[in-house]
mmCIF file of C-alpha atoms and ligand atoms in Angstrom:
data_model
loop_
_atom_site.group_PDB
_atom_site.id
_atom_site.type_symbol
_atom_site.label_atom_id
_atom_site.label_comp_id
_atom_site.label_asym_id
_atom_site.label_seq_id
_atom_site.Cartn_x
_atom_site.Cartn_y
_atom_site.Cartn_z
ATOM 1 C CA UNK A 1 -16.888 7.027 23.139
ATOM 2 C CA UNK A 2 -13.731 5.278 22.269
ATOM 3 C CA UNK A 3 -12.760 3.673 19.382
ATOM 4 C CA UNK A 4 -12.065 -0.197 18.786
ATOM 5 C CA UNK A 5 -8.951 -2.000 17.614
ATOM 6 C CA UNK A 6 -10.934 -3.440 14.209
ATOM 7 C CA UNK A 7 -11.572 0.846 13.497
ATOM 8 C CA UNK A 8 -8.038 1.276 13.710
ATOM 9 C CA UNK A 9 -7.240 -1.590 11.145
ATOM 10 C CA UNK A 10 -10.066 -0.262 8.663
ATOM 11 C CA UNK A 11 -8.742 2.907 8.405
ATOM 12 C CA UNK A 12 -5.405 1.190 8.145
ATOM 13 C CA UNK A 13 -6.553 -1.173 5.584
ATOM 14 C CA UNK A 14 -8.190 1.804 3.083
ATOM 15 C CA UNK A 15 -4.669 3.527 3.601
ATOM 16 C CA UNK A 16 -2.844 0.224 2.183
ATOM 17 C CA UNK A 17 -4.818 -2.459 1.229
ATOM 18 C CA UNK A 18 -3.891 -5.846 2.493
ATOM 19 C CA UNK A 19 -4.289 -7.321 -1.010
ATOM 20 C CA UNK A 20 -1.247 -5.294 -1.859
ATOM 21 C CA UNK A 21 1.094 -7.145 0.418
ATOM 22 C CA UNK A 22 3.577 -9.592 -1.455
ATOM 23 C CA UNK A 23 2.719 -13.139 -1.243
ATOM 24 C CA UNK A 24 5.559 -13.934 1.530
ATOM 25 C CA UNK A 25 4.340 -11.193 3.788
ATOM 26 C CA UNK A 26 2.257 -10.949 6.651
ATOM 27 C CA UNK A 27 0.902 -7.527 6.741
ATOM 28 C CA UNK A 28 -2.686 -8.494 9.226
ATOM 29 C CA UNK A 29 -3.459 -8.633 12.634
ATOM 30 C CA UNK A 30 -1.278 -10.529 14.643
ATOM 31 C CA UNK A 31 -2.493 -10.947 18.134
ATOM 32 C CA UNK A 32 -5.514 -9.644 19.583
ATOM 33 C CA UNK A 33 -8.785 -8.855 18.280
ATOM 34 C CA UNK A 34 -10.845 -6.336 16.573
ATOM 35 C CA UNK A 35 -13.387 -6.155 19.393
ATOM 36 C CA UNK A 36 -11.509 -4.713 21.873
ATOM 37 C CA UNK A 37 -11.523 -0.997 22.865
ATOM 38 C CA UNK A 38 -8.698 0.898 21.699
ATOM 39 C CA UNK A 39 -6.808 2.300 25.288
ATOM 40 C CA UNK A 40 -3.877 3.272 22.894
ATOM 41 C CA UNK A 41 -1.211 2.893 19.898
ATOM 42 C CA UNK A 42 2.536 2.124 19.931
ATOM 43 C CA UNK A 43 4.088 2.972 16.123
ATOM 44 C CA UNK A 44 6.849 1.167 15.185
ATOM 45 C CA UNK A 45 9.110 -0.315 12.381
ATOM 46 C CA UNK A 46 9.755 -3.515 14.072
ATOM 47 C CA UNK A 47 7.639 -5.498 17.224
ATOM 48 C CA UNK A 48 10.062 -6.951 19.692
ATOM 49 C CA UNK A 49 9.697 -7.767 23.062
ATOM 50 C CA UNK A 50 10.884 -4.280 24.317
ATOM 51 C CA UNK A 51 8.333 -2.803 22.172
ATOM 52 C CA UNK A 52 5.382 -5.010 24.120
ATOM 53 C CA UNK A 53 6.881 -4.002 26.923
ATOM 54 C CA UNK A 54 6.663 0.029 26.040
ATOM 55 C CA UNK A 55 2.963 -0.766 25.281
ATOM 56 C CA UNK A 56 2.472 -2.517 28.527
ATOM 57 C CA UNK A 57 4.024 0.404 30.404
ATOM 58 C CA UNK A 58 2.222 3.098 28.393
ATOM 59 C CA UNK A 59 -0.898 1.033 28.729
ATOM 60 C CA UNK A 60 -1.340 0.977 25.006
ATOM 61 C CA UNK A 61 -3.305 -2.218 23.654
ATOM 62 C CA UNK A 62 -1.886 -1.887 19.840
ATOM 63 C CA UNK A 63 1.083 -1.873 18.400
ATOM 64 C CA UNK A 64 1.339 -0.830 15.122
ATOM 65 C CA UNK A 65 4.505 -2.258 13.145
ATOM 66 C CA UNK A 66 5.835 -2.120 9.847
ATOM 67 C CA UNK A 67 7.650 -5.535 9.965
ATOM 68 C CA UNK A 68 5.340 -8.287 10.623
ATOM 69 C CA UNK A 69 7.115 -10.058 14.070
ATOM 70 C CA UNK A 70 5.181 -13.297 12.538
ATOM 71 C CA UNK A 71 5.816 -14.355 8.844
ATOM 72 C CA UNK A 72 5.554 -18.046 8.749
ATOM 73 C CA UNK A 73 3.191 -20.806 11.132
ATOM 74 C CA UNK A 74 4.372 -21.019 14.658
ATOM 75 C CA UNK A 75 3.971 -24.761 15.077
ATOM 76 C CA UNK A 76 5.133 -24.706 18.635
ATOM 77 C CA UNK A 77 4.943 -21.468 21.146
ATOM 78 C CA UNK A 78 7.149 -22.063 23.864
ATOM 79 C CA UNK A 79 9.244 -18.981 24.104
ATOM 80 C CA UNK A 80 12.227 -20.047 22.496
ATOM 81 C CA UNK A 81 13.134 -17.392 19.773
ATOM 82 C CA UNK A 82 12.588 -13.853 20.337
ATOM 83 C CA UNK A 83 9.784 -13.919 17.870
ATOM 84 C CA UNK A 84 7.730 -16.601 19.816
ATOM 85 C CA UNK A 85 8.322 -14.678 23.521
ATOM 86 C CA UNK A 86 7.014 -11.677 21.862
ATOM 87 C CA UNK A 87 4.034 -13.219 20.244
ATOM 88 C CA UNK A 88 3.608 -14.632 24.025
ATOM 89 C CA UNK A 89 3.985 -11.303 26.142
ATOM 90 C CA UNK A 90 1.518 -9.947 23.497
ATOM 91 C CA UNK A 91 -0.961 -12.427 24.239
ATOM 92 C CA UNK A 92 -0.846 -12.361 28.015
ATOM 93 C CA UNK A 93 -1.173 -8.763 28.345
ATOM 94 C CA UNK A 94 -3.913 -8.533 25.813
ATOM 95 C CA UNK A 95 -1.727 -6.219 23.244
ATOM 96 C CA UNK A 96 -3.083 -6.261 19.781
ATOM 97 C CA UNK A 97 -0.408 -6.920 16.887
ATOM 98 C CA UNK A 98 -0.674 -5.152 13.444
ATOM 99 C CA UNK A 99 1.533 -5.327 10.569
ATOM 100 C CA UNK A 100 1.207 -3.303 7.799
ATOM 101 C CA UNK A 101 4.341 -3.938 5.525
ATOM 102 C CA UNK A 102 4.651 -4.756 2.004
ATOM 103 C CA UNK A 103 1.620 -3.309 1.368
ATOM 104 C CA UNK A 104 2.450 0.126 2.756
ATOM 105 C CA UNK A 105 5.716 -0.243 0.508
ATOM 106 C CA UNK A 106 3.506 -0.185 -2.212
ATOM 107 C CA UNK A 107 1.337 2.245 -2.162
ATOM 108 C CA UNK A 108 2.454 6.128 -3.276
ATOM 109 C CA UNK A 109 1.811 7.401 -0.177
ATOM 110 C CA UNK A 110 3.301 4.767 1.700
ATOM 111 C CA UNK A 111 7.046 3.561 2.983
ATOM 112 C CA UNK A 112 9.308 5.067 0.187
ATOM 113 C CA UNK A 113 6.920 8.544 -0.377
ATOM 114 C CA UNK A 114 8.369 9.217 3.342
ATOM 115 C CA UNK A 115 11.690 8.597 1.739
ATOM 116 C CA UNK A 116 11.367 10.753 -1.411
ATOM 117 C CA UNK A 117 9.777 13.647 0.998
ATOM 118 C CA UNK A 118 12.672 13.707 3.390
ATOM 119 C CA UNK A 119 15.099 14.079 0.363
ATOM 120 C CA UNK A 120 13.153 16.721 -1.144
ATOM 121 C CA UNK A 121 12.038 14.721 -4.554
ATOM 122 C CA UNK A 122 9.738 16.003 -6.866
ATOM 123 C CA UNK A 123 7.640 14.300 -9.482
ATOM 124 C CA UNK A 124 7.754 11.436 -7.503
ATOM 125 C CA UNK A 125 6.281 8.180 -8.943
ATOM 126 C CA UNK A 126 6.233 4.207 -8.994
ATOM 127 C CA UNK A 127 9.709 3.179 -9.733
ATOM 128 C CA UNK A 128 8.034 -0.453 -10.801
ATOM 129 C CA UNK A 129 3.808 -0.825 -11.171
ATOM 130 C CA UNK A 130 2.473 -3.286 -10.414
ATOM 131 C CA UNK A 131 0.197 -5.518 -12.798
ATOM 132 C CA UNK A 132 -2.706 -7.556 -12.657
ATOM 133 C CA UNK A 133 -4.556 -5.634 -9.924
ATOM 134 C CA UNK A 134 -6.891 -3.523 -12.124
ATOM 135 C CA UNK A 135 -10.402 -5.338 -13.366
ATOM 136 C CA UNK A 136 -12.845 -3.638 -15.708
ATOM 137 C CA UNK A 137 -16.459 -3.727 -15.593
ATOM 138 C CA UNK A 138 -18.584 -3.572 -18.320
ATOM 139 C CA UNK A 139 -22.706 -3.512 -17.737
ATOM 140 C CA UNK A 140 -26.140 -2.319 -19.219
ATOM 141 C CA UNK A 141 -28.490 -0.290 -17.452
ATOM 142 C CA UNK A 142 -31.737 1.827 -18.359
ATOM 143 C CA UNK A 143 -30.432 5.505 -19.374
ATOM 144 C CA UNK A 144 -32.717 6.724 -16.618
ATOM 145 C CA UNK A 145 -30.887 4.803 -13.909
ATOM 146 C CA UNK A 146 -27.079 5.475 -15.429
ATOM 147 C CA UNK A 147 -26.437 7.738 -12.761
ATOM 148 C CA UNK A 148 -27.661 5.935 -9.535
ATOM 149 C CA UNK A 149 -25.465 2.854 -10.362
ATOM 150 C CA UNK A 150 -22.971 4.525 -11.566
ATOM 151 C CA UNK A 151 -22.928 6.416 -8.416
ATOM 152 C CA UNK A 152 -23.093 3.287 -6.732
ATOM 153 C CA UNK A 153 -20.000 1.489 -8.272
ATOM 154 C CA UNK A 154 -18.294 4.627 -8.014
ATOM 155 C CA UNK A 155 -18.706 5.076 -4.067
ATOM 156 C CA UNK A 156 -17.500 1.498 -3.706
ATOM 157 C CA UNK A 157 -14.500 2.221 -5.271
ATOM 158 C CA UNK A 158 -14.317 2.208 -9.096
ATOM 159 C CA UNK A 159 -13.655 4.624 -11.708
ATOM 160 C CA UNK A 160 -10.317 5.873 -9.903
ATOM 161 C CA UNK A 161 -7.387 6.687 -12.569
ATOM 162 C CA UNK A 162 -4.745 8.450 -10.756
ATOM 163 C CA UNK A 163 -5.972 12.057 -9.634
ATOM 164 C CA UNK A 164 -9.585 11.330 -11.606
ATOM 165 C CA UNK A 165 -12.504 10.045 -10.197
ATOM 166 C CA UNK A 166 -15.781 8.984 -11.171
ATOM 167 C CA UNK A 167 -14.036 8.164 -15.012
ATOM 168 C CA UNK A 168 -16.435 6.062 -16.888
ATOM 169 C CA UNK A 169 -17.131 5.158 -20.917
ATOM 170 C CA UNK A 170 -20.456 5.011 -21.932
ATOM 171 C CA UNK A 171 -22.502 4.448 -25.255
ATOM 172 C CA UNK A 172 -26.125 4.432 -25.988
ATOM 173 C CA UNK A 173 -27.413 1.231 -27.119
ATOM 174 C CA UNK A 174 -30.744 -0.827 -27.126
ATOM 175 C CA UNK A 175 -30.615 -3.935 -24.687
ATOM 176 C CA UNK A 176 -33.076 -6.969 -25.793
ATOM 177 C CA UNK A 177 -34.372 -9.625 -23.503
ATOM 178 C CA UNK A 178 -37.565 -12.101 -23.189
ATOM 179 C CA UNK A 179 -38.675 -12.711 -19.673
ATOM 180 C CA UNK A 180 -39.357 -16.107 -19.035
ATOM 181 C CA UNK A 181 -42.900 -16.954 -17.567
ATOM 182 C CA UNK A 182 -41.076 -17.332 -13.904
ATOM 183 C CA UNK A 183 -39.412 -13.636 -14.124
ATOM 184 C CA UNK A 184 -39.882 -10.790 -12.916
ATOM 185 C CA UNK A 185 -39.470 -8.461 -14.942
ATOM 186 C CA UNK A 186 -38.838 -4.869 -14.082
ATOM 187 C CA UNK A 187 -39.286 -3.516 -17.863
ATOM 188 C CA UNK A 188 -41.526 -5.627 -20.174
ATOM 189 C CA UNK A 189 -43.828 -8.973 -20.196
ATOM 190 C CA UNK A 190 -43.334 -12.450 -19.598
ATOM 191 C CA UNK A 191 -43.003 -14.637 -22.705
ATOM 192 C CA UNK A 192 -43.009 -10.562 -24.733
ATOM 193 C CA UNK A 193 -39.700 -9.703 -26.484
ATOM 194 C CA UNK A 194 -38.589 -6.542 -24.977
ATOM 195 C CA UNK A 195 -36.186 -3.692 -26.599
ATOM 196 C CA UNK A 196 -35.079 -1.088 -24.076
ATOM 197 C CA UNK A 197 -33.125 1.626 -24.731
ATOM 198 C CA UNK A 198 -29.374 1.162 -22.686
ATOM 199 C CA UNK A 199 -26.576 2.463 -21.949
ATOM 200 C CA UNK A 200 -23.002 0.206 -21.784
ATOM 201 C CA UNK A 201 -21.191 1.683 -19.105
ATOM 202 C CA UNK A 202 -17.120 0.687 -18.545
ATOM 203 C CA UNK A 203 -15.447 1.462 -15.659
ATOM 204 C CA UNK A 204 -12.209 0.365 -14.064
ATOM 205 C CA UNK A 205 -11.715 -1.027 -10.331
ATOM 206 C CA UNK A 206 -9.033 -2.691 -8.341
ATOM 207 C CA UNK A 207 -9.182 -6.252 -8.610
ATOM 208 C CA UNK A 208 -9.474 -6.378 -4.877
ATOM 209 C CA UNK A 209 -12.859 -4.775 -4.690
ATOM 210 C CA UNK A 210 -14.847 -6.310 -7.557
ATOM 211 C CA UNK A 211 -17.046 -8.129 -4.981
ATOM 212 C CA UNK A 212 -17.719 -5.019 -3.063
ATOM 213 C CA UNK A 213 -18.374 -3.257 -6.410
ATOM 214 C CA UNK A 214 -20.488 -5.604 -8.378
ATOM 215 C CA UNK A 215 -22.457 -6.150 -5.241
ATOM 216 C CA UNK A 216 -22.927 -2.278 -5.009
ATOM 217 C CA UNK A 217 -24.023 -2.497 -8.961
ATOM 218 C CA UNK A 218 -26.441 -5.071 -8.607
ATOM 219 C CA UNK A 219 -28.126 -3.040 -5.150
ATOM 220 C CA UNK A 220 -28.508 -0.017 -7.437
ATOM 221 C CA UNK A 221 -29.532 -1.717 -10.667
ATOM 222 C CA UNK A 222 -33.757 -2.233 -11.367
ATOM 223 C CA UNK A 223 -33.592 -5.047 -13.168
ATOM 224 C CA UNK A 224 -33.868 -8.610 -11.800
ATOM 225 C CA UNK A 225 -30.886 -9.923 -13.585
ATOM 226 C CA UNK A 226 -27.574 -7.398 -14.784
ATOM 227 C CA UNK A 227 -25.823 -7.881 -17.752
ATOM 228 C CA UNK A 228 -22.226 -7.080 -17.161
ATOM 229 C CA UNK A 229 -18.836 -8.452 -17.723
ATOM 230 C CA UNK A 230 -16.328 -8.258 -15.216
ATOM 231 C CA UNK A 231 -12.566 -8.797 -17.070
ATOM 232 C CA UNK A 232 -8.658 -8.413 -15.958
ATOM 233 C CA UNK A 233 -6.769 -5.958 -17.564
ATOM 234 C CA UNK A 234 -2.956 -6.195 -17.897
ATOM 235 C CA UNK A 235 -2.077 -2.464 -17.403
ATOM 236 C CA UNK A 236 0.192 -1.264 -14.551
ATOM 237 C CA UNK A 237 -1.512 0.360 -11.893
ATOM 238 C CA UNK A 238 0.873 3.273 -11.385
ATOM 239 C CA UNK A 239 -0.312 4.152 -8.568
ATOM 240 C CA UNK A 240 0.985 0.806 -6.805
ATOM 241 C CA UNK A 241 4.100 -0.679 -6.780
ATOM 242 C CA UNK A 242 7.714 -1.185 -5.387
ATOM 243 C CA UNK A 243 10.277 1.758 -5.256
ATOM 244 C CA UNK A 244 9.774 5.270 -6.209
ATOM 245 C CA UNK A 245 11.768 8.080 -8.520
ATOM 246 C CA UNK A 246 11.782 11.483 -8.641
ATOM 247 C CA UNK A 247 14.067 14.539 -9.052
ATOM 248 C CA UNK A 248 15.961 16.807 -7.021
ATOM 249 C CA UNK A 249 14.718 20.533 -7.426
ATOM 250 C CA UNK A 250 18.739 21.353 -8.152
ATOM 251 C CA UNK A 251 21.111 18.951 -9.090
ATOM 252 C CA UNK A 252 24.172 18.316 -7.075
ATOM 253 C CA UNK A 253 27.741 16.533 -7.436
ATOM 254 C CA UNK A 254 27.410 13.242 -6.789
ATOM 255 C CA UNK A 255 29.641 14.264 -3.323
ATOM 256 C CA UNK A 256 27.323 16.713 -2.424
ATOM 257 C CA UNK A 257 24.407 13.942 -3.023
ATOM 258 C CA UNK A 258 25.910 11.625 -0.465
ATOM 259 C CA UNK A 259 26.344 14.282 2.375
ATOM 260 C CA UNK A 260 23.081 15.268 1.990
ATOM 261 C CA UNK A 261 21.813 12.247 2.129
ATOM 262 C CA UNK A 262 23.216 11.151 5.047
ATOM 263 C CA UNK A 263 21.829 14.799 6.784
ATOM 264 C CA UNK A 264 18.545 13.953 5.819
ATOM 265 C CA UNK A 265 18.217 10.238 6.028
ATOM 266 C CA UNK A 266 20.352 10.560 9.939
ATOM 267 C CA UNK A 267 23.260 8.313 8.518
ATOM 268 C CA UNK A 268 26.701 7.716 10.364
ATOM 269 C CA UNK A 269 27.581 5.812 7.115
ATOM 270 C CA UNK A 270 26.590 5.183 3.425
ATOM 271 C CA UNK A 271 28.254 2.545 1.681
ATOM 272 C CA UNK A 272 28.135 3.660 -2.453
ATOM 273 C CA UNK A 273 29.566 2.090 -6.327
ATOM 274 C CA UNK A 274 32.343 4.441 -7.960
ATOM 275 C CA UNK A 275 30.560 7.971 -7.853
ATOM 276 C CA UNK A 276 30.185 7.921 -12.187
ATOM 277 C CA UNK A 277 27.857 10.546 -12.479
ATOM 278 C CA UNK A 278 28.387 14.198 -12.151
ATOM 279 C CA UNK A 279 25.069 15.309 -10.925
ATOM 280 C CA UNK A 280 22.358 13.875 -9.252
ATOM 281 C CA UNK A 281 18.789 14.633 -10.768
ATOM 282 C CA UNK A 282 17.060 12.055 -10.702
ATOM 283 C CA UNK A 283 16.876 9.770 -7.415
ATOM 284 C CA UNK A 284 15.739 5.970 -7.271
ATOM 285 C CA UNK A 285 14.520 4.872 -3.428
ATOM 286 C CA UNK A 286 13.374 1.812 -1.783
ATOM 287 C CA UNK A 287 13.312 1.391 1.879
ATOM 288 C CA UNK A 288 14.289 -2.012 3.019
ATOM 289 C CA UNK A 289 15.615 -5.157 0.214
ATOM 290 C CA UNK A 290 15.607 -3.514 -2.475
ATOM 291 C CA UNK A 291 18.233 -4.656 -5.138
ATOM 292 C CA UNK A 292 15.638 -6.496 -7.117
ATOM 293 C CA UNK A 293 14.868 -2.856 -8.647
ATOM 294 C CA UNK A 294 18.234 -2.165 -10.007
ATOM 295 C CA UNK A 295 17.199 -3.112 -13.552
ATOM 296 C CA UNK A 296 14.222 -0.133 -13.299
ATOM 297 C CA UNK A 297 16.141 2.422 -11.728
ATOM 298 C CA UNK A 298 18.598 1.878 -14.456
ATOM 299 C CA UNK A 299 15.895 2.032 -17.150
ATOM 300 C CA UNK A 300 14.378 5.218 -15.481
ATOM 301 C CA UNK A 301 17.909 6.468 -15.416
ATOM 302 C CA UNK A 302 18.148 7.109 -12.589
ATOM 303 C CA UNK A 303 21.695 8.930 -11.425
ATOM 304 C CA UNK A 304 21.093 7.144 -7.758
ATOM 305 C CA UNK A 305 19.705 4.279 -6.227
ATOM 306 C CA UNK A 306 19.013 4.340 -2.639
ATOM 307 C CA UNK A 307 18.587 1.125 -0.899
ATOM 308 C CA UNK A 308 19.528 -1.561 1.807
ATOM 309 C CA UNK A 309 20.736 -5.086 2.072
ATOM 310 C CA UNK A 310 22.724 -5.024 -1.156
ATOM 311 C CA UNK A 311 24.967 -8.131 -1.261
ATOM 312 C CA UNK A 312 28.638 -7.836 -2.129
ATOM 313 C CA UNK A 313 28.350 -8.817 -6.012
ATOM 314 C CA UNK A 314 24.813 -7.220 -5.786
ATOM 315 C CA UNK A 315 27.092 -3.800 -5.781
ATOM 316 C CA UNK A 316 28.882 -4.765 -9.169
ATOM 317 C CA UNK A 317 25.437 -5.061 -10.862
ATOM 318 C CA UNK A 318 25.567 -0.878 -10.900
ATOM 319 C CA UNK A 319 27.700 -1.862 -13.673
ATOM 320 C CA UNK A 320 28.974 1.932 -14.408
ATOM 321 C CA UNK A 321 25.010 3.092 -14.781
ATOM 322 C CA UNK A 322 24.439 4.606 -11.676
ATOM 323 C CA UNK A 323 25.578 5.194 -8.074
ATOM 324 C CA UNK A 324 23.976 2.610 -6.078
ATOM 325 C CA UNK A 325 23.793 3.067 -2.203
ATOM 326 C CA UNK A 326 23.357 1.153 0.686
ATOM 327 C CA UNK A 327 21.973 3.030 3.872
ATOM 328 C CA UNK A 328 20.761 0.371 5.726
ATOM 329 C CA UNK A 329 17.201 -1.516 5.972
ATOM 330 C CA UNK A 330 16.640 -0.119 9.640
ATOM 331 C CA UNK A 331 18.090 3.634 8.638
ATOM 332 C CA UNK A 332 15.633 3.326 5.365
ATOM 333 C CA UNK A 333 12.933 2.692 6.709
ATOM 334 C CA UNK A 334 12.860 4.378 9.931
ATOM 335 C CA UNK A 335 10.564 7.320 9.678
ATOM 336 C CA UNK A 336 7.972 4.924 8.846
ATOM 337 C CA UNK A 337 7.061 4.791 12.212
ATOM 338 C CA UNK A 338 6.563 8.894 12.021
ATOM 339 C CA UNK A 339 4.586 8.282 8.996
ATOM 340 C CA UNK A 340 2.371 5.695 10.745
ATOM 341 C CA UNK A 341 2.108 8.258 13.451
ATOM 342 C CA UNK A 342 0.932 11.211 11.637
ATOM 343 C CA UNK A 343 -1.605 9.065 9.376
ATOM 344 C CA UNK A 344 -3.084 7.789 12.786
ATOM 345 C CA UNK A 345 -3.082 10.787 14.764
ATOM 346 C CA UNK A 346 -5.034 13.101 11.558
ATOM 347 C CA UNK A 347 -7.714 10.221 11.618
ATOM 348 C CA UNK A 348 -7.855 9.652 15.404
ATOM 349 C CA UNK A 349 -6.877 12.694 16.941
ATOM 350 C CA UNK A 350 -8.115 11.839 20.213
ATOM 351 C CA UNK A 351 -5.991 8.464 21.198
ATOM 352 C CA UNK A 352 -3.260 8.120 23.083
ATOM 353 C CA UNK A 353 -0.458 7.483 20.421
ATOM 354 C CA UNK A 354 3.231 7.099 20.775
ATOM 355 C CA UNK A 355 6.343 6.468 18.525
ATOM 356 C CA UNK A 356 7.969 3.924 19.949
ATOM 357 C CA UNK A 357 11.337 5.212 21.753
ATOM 358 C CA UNK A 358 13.254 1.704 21.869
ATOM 359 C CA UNK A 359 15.801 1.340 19.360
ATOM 360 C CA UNK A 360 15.082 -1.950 17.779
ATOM 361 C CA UNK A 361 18.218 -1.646 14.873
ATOM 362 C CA UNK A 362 19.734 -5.335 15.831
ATOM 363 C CA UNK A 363 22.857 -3.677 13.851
ATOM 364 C CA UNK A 364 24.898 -0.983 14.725
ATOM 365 C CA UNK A 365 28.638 0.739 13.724
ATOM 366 C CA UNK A 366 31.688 1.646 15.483
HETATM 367 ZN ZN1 ZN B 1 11.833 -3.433 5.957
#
């Protein structure tokens, strides 16, 4: 038995949510269709038409990109931009389309993890959490039943903080209620005050799977109706975010920093502020645009920050605080596609799956 595209995409999905994706982004499936059987993947930063093609000759149905090849609505698909004759091969030959950007930026195992790895940083975390993507849950249940809901809302997700799971808060408590003449109640008599005791159980979730969580509470709850309040929390989730920081095992000169960095990250060229530290310790990364993080790798002081697509007066913003470095979105992000590839082949270790072998940098140096 083979697999289908849509099993693919949910393992995919649990890896880096799509509700992590930046609001510009198009991290989803592209062409194709979650039905299909699965005859083979194609990993790849971006989807172009040579990348089809690869698929096509390999006769591999999905290609699985970092970039999305579609951002905005095609109103029109006539072949006239690279973007629309891809999206068309696609189509024809029946290849399936995934993206899975921003939101594999943000998670900490994700896009700049790969980074941090290949440069040997430890302590690695979040160089800028995200907020607003944490919910908690507050609800009441009989003390004998505590531990199949909680069991319940736990399985679909809550009570993860960081390297803890099943974290809860709970207090004993006495619940009251009145059952109307048209309940049902599960405890107690219609029209007959009833006082049970409870317990208040509090547990945190990601916003994205309160749904999928209160539903799972409800299933495993006896009583007709559940008392429970389901609020958003401001805290950072630090395990999701942009960017990441961490530290070299041994510092280096700041010279020694930049050769090494080009070893490991395969660079003919890194273009770098006045070198004004001594030694690099502590490393700030982000694969791809990432000069709107200056301002926290500064206030992690950081002694580097690694990125791509810096502008001209972006480079003065370093401002004396750091040595900020340019590498190049395609060189940054490039071992993505291995990263895609070992993530796919530990879960599927049966498919045909290739790294894509076209080179689809549109810049190069001389
Ligand atoms: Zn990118």
């Amino acid at each position: 038995m083979g697999y289908k595209i849509g099993e693919v995409i949910s393992f995919l999905e649990k890896l880096a949510p799509p509700a992590y994706q930046e609001s510009y982004d198009n991290a989803t499936l592209i062409t194709g269709n979650r039905n299909w059987d699965l005859t083979g993947i194609i990993c790849s930063l971006d989807c172009t038409e040579e990348v089809i093609q690869e698929a096509i000759s390999a006769g591999a149905n999905m290609v699985v990109a970092h970039h999305p090849i579609v951002f905005k609505g095609l109103k029109s698909l006539t072949g006239k931009n690279y973007v629309e004759r891809t999206v068309i091969k696609a189509i024809k030959h029946d290849i399936a389309i995934y993206a899975i950007h921003t939101n594999l930026d943000h998670v900490a195992h994700g896009v700049n993890k790969r980074i941090s790895d290949r440069l040997g940083l430890l302590n690695t975390k979040i160089l800028q959490p995200k907020k607003q993507l944490l919910n908690k849950l507050v609800f009441f249940v009989p003390e004998e039943h505590k531990n199949k809901v909680l069991d319940a809302v736990y399985e679909a997700g809550a009570g993860q903080i960081g390297e803890y799971k099943d974290c809860s808060f709970q207090v004993n408590g006495m619940g009251t209620f009145t059952p109307s003449e048209d309940a049902n109640p599960f405890l107690g008599q219609r029209g007959a005050p009833q006082y049970e005791a409870e317990i208040r159980a509090e547990v945190i979730l990601p916003a994205f799977l309160s749904n999928k969580i209160i539903s799972a509470m409800k299933k495993a709850h006896p009583y007709e109706e559940v008392a429970f309040y389901l609020s958003a929390l401001e805290n950072e989730n630090q395990e999701v975010g942009a960017g990441m920081v961490g530290e070299l095992e041994d510092p280096m000169t700041a010279e020694e920093f930049l050769d090494y960095l080009k070893e490991k990250m395969n660079l003919k060229i890194v273009k770098h502020t006045a070198l004004v530290k001594e030694k690099i310790k502590k490393v700030a990364v982000c694969g791809g645009a990432g000069i709107f993080l200056l301002g926290d790798a500064k206030r992690k002081e950081a002694d580097v920050f690694i990125t791509a697509d810096v502008k001209y007066h972006e480079f003065f913003d370093a401002d004396g605080s750091l040595i900020l470095c340019d590498i190049g979105h395609y060189e940054s992000e490039i071992f993505t596609k291995e990263l895609l590839g070992e993530l796919l082949s530990q879960n599927f270790p049966n498919i045909a799956l290739y790294l894509t072998k076209v080179v689809t940098n549109p810049t190069s140096y001389r």
